[in-house]
Structure formats: structure tokens, C-alpha cells
mmCIF file of C-alpha atoms in Angstrom:
data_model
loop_
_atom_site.group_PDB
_atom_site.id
_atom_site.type_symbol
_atom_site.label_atom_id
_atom_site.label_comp_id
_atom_site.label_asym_id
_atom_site.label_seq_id
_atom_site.Cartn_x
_atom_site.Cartn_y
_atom_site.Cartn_z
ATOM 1 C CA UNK A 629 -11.095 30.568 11.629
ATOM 2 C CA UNK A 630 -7.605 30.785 10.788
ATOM 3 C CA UNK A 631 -4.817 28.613 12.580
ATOM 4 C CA UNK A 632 -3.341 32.213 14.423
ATOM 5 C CA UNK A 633 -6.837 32.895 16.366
ATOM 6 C CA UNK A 634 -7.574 29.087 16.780
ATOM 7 C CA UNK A 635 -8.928 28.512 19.958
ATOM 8 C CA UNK A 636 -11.160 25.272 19.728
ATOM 9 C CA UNK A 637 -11.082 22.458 16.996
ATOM 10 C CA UNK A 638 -12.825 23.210 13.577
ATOM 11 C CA UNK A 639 -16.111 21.669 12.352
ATOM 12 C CA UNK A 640 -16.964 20.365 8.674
ATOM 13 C CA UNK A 641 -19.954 19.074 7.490
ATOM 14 C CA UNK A 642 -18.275 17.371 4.592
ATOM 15 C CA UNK A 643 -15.959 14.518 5.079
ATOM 16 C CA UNK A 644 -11.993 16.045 5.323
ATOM 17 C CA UNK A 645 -11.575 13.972 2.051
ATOM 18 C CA UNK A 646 -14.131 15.472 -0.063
ATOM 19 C CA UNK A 647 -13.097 18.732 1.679
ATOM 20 C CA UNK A 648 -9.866 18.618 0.720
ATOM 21 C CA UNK A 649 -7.942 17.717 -3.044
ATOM 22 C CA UNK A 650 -4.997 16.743 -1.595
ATOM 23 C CA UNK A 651 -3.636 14.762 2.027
ATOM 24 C CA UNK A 652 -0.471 15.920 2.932
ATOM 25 C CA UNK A 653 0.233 12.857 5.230
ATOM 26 C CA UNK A 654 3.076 12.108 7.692
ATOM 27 C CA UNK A 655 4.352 8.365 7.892
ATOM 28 C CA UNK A 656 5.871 7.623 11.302
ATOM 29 C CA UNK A 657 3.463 7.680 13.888
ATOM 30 C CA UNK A 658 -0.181 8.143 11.078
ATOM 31 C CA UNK A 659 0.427 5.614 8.379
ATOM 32 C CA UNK A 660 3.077 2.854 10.243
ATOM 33 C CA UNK A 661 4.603 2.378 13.409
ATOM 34 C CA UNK A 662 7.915 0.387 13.407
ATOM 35 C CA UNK A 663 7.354 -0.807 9.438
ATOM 36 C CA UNK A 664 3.994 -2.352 10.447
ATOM 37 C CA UNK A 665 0.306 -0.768 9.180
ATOM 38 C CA UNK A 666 -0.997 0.977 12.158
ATOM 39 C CA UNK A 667 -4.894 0.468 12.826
ATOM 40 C CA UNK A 668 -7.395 1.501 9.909
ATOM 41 C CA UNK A 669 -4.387 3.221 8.295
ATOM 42 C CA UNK A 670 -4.339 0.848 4.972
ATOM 43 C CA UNK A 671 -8.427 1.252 4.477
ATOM 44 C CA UNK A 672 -8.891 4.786 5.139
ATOM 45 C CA UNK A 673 -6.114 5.706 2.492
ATOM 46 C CA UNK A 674 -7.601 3.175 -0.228
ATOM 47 C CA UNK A 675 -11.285 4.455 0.079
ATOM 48 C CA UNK A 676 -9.829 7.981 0.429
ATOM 49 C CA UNK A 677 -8.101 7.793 -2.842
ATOM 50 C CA UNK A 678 -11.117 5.495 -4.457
ATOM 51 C CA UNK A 679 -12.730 8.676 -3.880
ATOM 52 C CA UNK A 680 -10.646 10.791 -5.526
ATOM 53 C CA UNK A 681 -8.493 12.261 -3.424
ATOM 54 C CA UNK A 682 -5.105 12.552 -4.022
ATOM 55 C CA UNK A 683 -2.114 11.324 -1.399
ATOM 56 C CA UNK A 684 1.070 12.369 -1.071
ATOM 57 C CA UNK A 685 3.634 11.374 1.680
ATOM 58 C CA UNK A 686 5.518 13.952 3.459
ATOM 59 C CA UNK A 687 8.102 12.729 5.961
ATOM 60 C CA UNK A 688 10.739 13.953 7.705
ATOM 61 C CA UNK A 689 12.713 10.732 8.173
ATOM 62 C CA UNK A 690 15.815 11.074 5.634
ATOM 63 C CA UNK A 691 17.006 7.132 5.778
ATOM 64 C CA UNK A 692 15.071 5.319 3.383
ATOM 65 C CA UNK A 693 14.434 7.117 -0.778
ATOM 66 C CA UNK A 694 11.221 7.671 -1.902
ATOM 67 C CA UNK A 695 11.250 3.784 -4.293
ATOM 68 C CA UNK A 696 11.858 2.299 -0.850
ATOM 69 C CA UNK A 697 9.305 4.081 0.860
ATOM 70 C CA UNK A 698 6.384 3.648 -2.130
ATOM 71 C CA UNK A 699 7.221 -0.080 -2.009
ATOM 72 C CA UNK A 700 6.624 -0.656 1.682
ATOM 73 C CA UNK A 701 3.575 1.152 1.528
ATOM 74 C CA UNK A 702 2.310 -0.759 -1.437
ATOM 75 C CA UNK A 703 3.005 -4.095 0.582
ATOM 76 C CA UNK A 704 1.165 -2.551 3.558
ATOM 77 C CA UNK A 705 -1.739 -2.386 1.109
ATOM 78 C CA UNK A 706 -1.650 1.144 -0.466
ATOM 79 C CA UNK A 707 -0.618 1.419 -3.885
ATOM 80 C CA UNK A 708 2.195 4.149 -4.395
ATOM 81 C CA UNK A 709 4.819 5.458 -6.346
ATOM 82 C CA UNK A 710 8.056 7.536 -6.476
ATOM 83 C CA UNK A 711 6.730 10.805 -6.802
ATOM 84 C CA UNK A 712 4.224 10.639 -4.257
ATOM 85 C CA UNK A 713 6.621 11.084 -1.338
ATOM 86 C CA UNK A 714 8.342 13.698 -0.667
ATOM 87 C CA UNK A 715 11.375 13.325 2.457
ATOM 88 C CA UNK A 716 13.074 15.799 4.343
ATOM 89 C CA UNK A 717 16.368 14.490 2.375
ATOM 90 C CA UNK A 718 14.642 16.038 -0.916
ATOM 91 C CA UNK A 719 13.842 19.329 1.186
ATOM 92 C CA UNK A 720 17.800 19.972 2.341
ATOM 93 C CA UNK A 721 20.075 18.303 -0.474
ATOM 94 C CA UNK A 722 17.823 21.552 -2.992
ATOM 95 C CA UNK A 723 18.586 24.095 -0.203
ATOM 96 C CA UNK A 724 22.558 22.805 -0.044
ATOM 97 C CA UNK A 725 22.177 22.955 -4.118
ATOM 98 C CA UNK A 726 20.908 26.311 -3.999
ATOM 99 C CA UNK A 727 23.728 27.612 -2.062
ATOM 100 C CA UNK A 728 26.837 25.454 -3.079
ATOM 101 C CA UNK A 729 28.264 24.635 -7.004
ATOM 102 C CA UNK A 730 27.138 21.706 -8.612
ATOM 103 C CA UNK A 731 29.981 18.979 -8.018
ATOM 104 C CA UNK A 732 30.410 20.059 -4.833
ATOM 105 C CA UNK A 733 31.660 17.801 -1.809
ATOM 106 C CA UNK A 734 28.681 17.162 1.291
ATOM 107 C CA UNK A 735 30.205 14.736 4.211
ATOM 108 C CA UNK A 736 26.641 12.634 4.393
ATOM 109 C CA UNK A 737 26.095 11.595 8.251
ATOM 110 C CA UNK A 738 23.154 9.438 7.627
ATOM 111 C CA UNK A 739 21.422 6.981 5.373
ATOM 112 C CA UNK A 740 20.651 5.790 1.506
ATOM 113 C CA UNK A 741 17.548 8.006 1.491
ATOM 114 C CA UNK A 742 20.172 11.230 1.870
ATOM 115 C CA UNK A 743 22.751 10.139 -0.282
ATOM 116 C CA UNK A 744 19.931 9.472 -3.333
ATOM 117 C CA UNK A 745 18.452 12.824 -2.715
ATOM 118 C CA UNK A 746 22.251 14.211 -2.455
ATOM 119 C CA UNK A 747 22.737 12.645 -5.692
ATOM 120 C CA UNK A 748 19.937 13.748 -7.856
ATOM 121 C CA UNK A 749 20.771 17.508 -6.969
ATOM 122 C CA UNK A 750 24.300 17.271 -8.416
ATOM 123 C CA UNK A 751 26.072 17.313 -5.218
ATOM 124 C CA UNK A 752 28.807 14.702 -4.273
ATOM 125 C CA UNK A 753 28.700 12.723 -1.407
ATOM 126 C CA UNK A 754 31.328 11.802 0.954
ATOM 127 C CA UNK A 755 32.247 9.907 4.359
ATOM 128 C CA UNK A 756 35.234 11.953 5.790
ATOM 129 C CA UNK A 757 35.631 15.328 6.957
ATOM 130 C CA UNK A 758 39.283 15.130 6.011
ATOM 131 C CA UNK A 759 38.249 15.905 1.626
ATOM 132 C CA UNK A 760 39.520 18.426 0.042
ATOM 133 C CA UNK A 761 36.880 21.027 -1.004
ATOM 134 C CA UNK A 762 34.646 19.744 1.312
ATOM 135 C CA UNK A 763 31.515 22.419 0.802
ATOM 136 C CA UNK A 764 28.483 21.281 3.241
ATOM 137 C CA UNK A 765 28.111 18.914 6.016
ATOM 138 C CA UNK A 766 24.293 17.073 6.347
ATOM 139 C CA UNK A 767 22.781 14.963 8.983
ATOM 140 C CA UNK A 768 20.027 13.296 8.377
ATOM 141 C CA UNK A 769 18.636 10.236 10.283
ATOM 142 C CA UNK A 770 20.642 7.445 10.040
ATOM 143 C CA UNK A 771 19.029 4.585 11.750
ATOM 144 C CA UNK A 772 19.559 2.607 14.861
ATOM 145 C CA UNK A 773 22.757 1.168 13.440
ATOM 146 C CA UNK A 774 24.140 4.589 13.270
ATOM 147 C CA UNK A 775 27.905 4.864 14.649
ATOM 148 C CA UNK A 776 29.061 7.641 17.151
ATOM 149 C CA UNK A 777 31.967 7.666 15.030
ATOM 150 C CA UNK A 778 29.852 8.879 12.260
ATOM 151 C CA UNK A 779 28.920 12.138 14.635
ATOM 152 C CA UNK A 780 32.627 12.633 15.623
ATOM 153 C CA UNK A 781 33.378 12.915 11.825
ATOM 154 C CA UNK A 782 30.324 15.473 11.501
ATOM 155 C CA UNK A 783 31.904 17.299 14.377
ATOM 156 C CA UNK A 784 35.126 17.484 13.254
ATOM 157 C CA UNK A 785 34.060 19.298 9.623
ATOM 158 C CA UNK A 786 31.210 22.023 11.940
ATOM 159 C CA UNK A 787 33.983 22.585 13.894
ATOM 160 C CA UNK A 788 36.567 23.364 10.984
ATOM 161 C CA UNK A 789 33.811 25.855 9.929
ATOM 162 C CA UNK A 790 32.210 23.915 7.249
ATOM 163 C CA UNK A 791 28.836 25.222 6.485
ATOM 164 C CA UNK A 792 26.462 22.346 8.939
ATOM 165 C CA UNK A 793 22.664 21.321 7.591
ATOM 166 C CA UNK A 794 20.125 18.960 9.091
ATOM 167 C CA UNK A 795 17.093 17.201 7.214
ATOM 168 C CA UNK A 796 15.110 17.559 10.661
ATOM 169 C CA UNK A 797 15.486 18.118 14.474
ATOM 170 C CA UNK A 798 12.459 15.486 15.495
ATOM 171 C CA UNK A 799 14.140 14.475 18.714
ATOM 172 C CA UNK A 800 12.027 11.218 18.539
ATOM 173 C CA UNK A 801 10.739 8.867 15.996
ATOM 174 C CA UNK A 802 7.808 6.422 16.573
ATOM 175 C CA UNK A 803 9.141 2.665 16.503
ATOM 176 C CA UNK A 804 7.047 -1.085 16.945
ATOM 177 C CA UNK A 805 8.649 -1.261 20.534
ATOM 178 C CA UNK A 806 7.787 2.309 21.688
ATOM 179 C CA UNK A 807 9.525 5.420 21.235
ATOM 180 C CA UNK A 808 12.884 5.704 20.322
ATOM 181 C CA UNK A 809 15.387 9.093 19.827
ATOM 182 C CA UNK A 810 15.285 10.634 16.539
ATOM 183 C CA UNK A 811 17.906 12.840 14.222
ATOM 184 C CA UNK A 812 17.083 15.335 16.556
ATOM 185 C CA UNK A 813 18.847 13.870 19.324
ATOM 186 C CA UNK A 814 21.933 12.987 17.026
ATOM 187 C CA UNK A 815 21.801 16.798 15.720
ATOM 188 C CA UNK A 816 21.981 17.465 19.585
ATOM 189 C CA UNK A 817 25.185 16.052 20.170
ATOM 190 C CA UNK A 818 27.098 17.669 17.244
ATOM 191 C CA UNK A 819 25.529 20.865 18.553
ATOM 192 C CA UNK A 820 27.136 20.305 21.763
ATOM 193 C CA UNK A 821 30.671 19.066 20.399
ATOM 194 C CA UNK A 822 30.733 22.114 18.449
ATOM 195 C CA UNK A 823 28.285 25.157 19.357
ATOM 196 C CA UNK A 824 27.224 25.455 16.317
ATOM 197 C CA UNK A 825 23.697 25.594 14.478
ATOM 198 C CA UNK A 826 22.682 23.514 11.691
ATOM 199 C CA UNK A 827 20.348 25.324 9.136
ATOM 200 C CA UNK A 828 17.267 22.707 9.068
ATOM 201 C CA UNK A 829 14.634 21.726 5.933
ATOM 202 C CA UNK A 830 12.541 19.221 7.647
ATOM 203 C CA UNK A 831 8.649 20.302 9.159
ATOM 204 C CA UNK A 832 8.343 22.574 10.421
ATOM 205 C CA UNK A 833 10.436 24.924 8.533
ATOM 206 C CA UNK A 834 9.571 26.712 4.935
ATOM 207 C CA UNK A 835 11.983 24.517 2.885
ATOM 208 C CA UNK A 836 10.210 21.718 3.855
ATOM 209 C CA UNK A 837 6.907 22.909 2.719
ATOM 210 C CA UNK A 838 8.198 24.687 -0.229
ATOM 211 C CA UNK A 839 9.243 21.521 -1.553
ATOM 212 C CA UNK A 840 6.051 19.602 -0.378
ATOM 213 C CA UNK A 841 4.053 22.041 -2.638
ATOM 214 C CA UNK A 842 6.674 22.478 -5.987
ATOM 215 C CA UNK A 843 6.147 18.843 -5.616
ATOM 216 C CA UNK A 844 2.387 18.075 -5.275
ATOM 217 C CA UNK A 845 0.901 21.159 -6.838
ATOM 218 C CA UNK A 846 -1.797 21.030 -4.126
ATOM 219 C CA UNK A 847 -4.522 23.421 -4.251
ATOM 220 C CA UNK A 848 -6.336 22.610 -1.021
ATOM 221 C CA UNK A 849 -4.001 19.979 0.823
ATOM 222 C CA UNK A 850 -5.051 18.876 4.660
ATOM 223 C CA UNK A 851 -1.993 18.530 6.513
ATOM 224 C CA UNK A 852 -2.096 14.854 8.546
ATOM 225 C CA UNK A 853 0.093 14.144 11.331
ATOM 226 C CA UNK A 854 1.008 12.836 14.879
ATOM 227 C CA UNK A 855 3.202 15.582 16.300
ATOM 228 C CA UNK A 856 2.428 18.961 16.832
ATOM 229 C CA UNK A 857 6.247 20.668 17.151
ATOM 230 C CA UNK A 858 6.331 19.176 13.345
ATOM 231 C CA UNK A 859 3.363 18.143 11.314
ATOM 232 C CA UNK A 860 0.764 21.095 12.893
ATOM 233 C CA UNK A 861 3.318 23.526 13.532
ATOM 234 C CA UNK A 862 4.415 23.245 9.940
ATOM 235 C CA UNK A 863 0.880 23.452 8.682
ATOM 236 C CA UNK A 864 1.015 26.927 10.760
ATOM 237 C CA UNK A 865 3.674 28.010 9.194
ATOM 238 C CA UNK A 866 2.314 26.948 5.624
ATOM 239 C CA UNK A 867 -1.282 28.438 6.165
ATOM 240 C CA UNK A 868 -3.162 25.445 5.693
ATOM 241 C CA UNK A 869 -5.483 23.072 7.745
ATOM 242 C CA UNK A 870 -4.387 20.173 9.422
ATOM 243 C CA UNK A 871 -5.917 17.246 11.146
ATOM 244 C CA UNK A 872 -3.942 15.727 14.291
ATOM 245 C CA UNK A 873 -4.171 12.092 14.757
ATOM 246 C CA UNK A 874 -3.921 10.379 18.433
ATOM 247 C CA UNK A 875 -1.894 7.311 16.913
ATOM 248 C CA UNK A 876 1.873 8.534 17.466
ATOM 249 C CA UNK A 877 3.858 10.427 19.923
ATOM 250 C CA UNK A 878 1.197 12.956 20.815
ATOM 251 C CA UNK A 879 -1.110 12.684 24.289
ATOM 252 C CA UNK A 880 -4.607 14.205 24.934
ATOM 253 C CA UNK A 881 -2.657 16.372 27.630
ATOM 254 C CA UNK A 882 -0.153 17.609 25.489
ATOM 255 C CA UNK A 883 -2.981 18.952 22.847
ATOM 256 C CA UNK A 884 -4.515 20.775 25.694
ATOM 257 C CA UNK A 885 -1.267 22.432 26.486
ATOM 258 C CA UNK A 886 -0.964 23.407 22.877
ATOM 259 C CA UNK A 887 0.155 27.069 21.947
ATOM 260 C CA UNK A 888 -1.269 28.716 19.282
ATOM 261 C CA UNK A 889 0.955 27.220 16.319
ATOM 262 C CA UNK A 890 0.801 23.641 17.964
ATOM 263 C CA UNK A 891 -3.343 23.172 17.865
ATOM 264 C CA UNK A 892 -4.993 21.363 14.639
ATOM 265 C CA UNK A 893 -7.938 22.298 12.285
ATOM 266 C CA UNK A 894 -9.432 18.684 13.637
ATOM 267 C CA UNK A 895 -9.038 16.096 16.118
ATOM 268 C CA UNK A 896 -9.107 12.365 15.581
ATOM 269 C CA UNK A 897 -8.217 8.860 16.687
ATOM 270 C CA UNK A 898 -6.460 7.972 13.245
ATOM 271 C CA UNK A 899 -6.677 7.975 10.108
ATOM 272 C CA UNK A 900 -10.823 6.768 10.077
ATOM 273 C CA UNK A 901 -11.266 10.889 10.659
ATOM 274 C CA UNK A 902 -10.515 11.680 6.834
ATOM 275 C CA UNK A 903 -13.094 9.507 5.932
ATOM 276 C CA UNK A 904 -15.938 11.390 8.260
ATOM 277 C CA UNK A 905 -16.859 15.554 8.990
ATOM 278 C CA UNK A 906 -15.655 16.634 11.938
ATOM 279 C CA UNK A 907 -18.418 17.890 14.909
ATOM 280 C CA UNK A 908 -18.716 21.356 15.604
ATOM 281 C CA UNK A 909 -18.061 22.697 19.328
ATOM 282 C CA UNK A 910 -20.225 25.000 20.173
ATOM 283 C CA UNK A 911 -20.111 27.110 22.947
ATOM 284 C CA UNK A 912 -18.002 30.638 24.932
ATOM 285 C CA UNK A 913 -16.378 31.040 27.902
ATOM 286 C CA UNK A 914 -19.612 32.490 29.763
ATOM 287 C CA UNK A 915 -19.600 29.850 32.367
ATOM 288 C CA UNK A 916 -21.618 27.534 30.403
ATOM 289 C CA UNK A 917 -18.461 25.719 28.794
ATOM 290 C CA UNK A 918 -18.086 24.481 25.299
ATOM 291 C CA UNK A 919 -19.913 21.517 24.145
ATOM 292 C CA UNK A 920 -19.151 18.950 21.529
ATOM 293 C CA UNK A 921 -21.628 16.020 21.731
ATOM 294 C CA UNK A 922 -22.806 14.586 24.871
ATOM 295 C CA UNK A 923 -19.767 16.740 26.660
ATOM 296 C CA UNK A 924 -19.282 19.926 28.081
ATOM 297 C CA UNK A 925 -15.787 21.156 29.699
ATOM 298 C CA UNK A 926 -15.822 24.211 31.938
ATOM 299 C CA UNK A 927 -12.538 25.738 33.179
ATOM 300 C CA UNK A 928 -12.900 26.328 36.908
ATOM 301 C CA UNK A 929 -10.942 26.396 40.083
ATOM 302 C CA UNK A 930 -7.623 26.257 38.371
ATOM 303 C CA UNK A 931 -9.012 22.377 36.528
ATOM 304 C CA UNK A 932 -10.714 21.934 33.344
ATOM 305 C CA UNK A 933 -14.061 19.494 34.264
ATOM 306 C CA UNK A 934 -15.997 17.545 32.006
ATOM 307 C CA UNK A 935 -19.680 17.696 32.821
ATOM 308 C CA UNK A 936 -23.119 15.886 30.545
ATOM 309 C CA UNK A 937 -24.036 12.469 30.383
ATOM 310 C CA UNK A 938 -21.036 11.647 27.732
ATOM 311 C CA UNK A 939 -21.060 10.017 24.443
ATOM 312 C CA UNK A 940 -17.736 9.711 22.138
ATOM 313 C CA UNK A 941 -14.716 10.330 24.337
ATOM 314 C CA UNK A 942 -13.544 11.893 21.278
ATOM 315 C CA UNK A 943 -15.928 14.535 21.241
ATOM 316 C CA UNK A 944 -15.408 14.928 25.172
ATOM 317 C CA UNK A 945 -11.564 15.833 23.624
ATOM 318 C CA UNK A 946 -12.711 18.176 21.416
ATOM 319 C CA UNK A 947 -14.956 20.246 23.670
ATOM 320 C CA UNK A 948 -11.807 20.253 26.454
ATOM 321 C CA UNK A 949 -9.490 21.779 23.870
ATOM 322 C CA UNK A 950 -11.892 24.712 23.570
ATOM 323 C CA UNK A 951 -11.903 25.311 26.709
ATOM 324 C CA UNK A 952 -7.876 24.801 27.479
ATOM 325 C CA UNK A 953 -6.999 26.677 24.210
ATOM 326 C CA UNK A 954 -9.926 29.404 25.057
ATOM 327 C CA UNK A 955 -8.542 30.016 28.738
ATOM 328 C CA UNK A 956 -4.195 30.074 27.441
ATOM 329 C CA UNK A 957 -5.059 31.886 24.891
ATOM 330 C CA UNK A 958 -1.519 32.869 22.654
ATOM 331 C CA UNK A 959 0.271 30.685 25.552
ATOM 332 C CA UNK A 960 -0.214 27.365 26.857
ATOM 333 C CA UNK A 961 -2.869 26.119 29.346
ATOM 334 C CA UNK A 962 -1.396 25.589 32.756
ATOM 335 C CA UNK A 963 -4.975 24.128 34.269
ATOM 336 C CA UNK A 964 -4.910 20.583 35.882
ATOM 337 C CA UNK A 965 -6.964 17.786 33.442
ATOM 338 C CA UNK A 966 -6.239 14.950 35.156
ATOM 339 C CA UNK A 967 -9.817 14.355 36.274
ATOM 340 C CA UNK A 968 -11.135 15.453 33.073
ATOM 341 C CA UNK A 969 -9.235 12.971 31.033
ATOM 342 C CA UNK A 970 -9.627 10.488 33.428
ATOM 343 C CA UNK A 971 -13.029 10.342 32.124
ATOM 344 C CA UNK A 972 -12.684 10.020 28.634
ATOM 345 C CA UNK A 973 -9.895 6.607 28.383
ATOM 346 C CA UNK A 974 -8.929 7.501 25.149
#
């Protein structure tokens, strides 16, 4: 079943791992919340790649180069390098390069991880809007630390007409203390200082995933994320699978109010579900509900219910999707869940 027609979560008798050659994994929200190893994270990759699959990190967060990145998530326990990750900093300094001389000027509103990538394309950067030549303007995220001065210089090049690029639009970014705003939001406010748009490389847009795959040569890569406006929509877009994990920013009631290009291949609690196959829901919308385990969810009276003796909440998850995705079909499901979930404490 193809990602366009989805309407209930995929089975697979083999585990995703074996299934798969390559995991195209997000880092923010799957791998590490605030710097620190979330849950399960650290095994599941090791025994993953001890069983030969390959790993390759694909974030959107532009601060921090790709030697920074590998090293933290060697000290967290999983041996990388370099060339396995692959940043939304990568994805928009090649698309300014493609469309600007070498040499030329880009004002850089964010961190080391942009500037690097910046660098290695052949493209200057600089800190004031006031340069001579100045060719590009790109915002990428910056950190906490990040000065509003640094937006009013942004703004004052967009607004001169200087062509404007963004690494990503995630208006959030997973953090140890909870959830904090993203480049997104900082994209926001030069957006409304100047009414202009930014042309944007990060997930889930095509220069993202072009340079995901001219960089991993994947043949049959699983998508892994936490958000579906990024990691599963961008999978959409890229026509492959993906496998949504409940560890970052995403809800159970947000996946039931998925539209088409926002549901996953698979469901799972982290990162434990590339290790296993995935249960099959079974089931049409006949009145006899889907079922996935000990669950069955129904769509009646304007609620989705959960009926069965239970089992895995997880599975309980699963079954409800195919019934919310089954009854919006290409929108989103506007039935009340509140008593299904309630069931399930996921």
C-alpha cells in the first residue's frame, strides 16, 4: 500500500531492520532529547547496525557540523562518523551554490554547523547585511543564545531584495526541559518584518531528500522520525516508508488527525520498533472495526471506541488509526478519541 492511499498502519513480518538496507533516522526527538540518549535509543541502533544495517543521520537542525554531531553520538554509545549525517545546512548551502557564483557573499543568521556547510560549497560567509556583493541571505537554527539583532540584520538584507533561504521551518525543536521554538519560529519573524518567503531545503522539501540520497546511496532506506509535518511528510514526498516514533513532539491524537501525507508505514514507542515486525491490522469499515491484537476501534456516534479485552496499548494505537485514517479519508479525522485513548495510557 503506497503512502497516497494509506489508510491504516502497515504490517511486516520481518523486523524493519532486516526489511530495510538503510535507516534514514532523525536526531531531535528519536535518537536524543536535549543532548541526552533518549530510552533504548543507544541499543536499538548498535544491534541494528551489528546486524547489518546501515545508519545514516538526517537532521534538520543546522547549528552543530556533521564531526560535532558523529562525536556526541559516539559518546552516547553509537559509533559514527562524518559522512553518516547529513544536516539541513548541507541540503541549502548546495541549493545557494547551485544558483549563486562560487565566491559569492551569504549573510549566515545562525550557527557553526551553517557556516562549515557554507564553506565547503565555495560560498563566503558573512555577518552584515551592509557587504558589498552580498548574493544570498540563510537562516538556519542558531541556538538559544541566538540574538534578535541577528534577525534584524537578516531583515534588513530580505528587505533590500536579497535573494532569502532557510535550512528548515520546524517551528519547534525537542529540548531536556520540554519543548522549545525552533528556526521555524525565527524564520517567522523575518517573514513578518519583511513579507517575504524564504526558499527552504530542510524535510520536508525535495532538496532535503535529494541530498539525503546523493549522500547515502540508499536502495531501500526506512525513514525514522518524531514529527509528521517533517520526517513522514518528507518520506511522502520521497516515496519511501517510514516508521513514526512516539518519543518527540508527536501525540497519539495528533496521528489520528493525520492527513494523508502526515500518516507512517509503522507505529512505535521508539526506537525498540526497528528491531521487531510490525502487527498487521486487519479489518474494514463494515461495522466490525479494525483489529490489531487484543483491540478493536469502531468509529461511531461522531467518537472512535476501543472495544476487546486489550493487550499492547500499542496495538490498541494501531487499530484506532485505521479506523480515524479510514473514516477522514484524504482529510483529517474530526471524531472525538478522548475515551478511546483514555484507555490505552501510552
Amino acid at each position: 500500500m503506497t503512502s497516497q492511499s494509506r489508510t491504516r498502519p502497515g504490517g511486516s513480518e520481518r523486523s524493519l531492520h532486516r526489511a530495510y538496507d538503510t535507516a534514514l533516522l532523525d536526531l531531535d526527538g528519536v535518537v536524543y532529547a536535549g543532548g541526552e540518549a533518549i530510552a533504548h535509543a543507544v541499543d536499538s541502533l548498535v544491534a541494528a547496525r551489528a546486524d547489518g544495517m546501515h545508519l545514516a543521520y538526517v537532521t534538520n537542525n543546522a547549528l552543530r557540523t556533521p564531526d560535532a554531531v558523529a562525536a556526541h553520538l559516539t559518546e552516547l554509545g553509537v559509533p559514527s562518523e562524518a559522512g553518516e549525517v547529513i544536516t539541513s545546512a548541507q541540503a541549502v548551502s548546495r541549493m545557494i551554490a547551485e544558483q549563486v557564483p562560487a565566491g559569492s557573499k551569504v549573510l549566515l543568521i545562525g550557527g557553526e554547523g551553517l557556516r562549515v556547510a557554507l564553506r565547503e560549497r565555495g560560498l563566503v560567509p558573512v555577518e552584515s547585511a551592509d557587504e558589498e556583493g552580498l548574493a544570498a541571505v540563510v537562516q538556519g537554527y542558531g541556538g538559544p543564545e541566538l540574538a534578535w539583532a541577528r534577525l534584524a540584520e537578516a531583515s534588513y538584507a530580505v528587505n533590500r531584495g536579497v535573494p532569502w533561504f532557510a535550512s528548515n521551518t520546524d517551528l519547534t525543536i525537542p529540548s531536556a526541559r520540554g519543548i522549545a521554538p525552533g528556526n521555524g519560529a525565527a524564520v517567522e519573524v523575518v517573514r513578518i518584518a519583511t513579507g517575504a518567503e524564504p526558499r527552504v531545503a530542510g524535510k520536508p522539501q525535495p532538496p532535503m531528500h535529494r541530498e539525503t540520497v546523493l549522500r547515502t546511496g540508499a536502495e531501500r532506506p526506512l525513514v525514522v522520525g518524531d514529527r509528521l509535518d517533517t520526517d513522514i511528510e518528507g518520506a511522502f514526498n520521497g516515496e519511501v516508508d517510514s516508521l513514526l516514533v512516539l518519543t518527540g513532539v508527536t501525540d497519539a491524537d495528533q496521528l489520528l488527525r493525520a492527513e494523508p501525507r502526515h500518516r507512517p508505514t509503522y507505529v512505535d514507542r521508539d526506537l525498540r520498533g526497528l528491531l521487531t515486525g510490525q502487527p498487521e491490522v486487519e479489518g474494514e469499515a463494515d461495522g466490525a472495526g479494525f483489529r490489531c491484537g487484543g483491540w478493536t476501534a469502531v468509529a461511531a456516534d461522531g467518537a472512535l471506541e476501543l472495544r476487546g479485552e486489550g493487550g499492547d496499548p500499542l496495538d490498541g494505537l494501531r487499530a484506532l488509526c485505521a479506523a480515524a485514517w479510514t473514516q477522514a479519508g484524504d482529510g483529517s479525522c474530526g471524531l472525538d478519541a478522548r475515551g478511546a485513548l483514555g484507555r490505552l495510557a501510552l
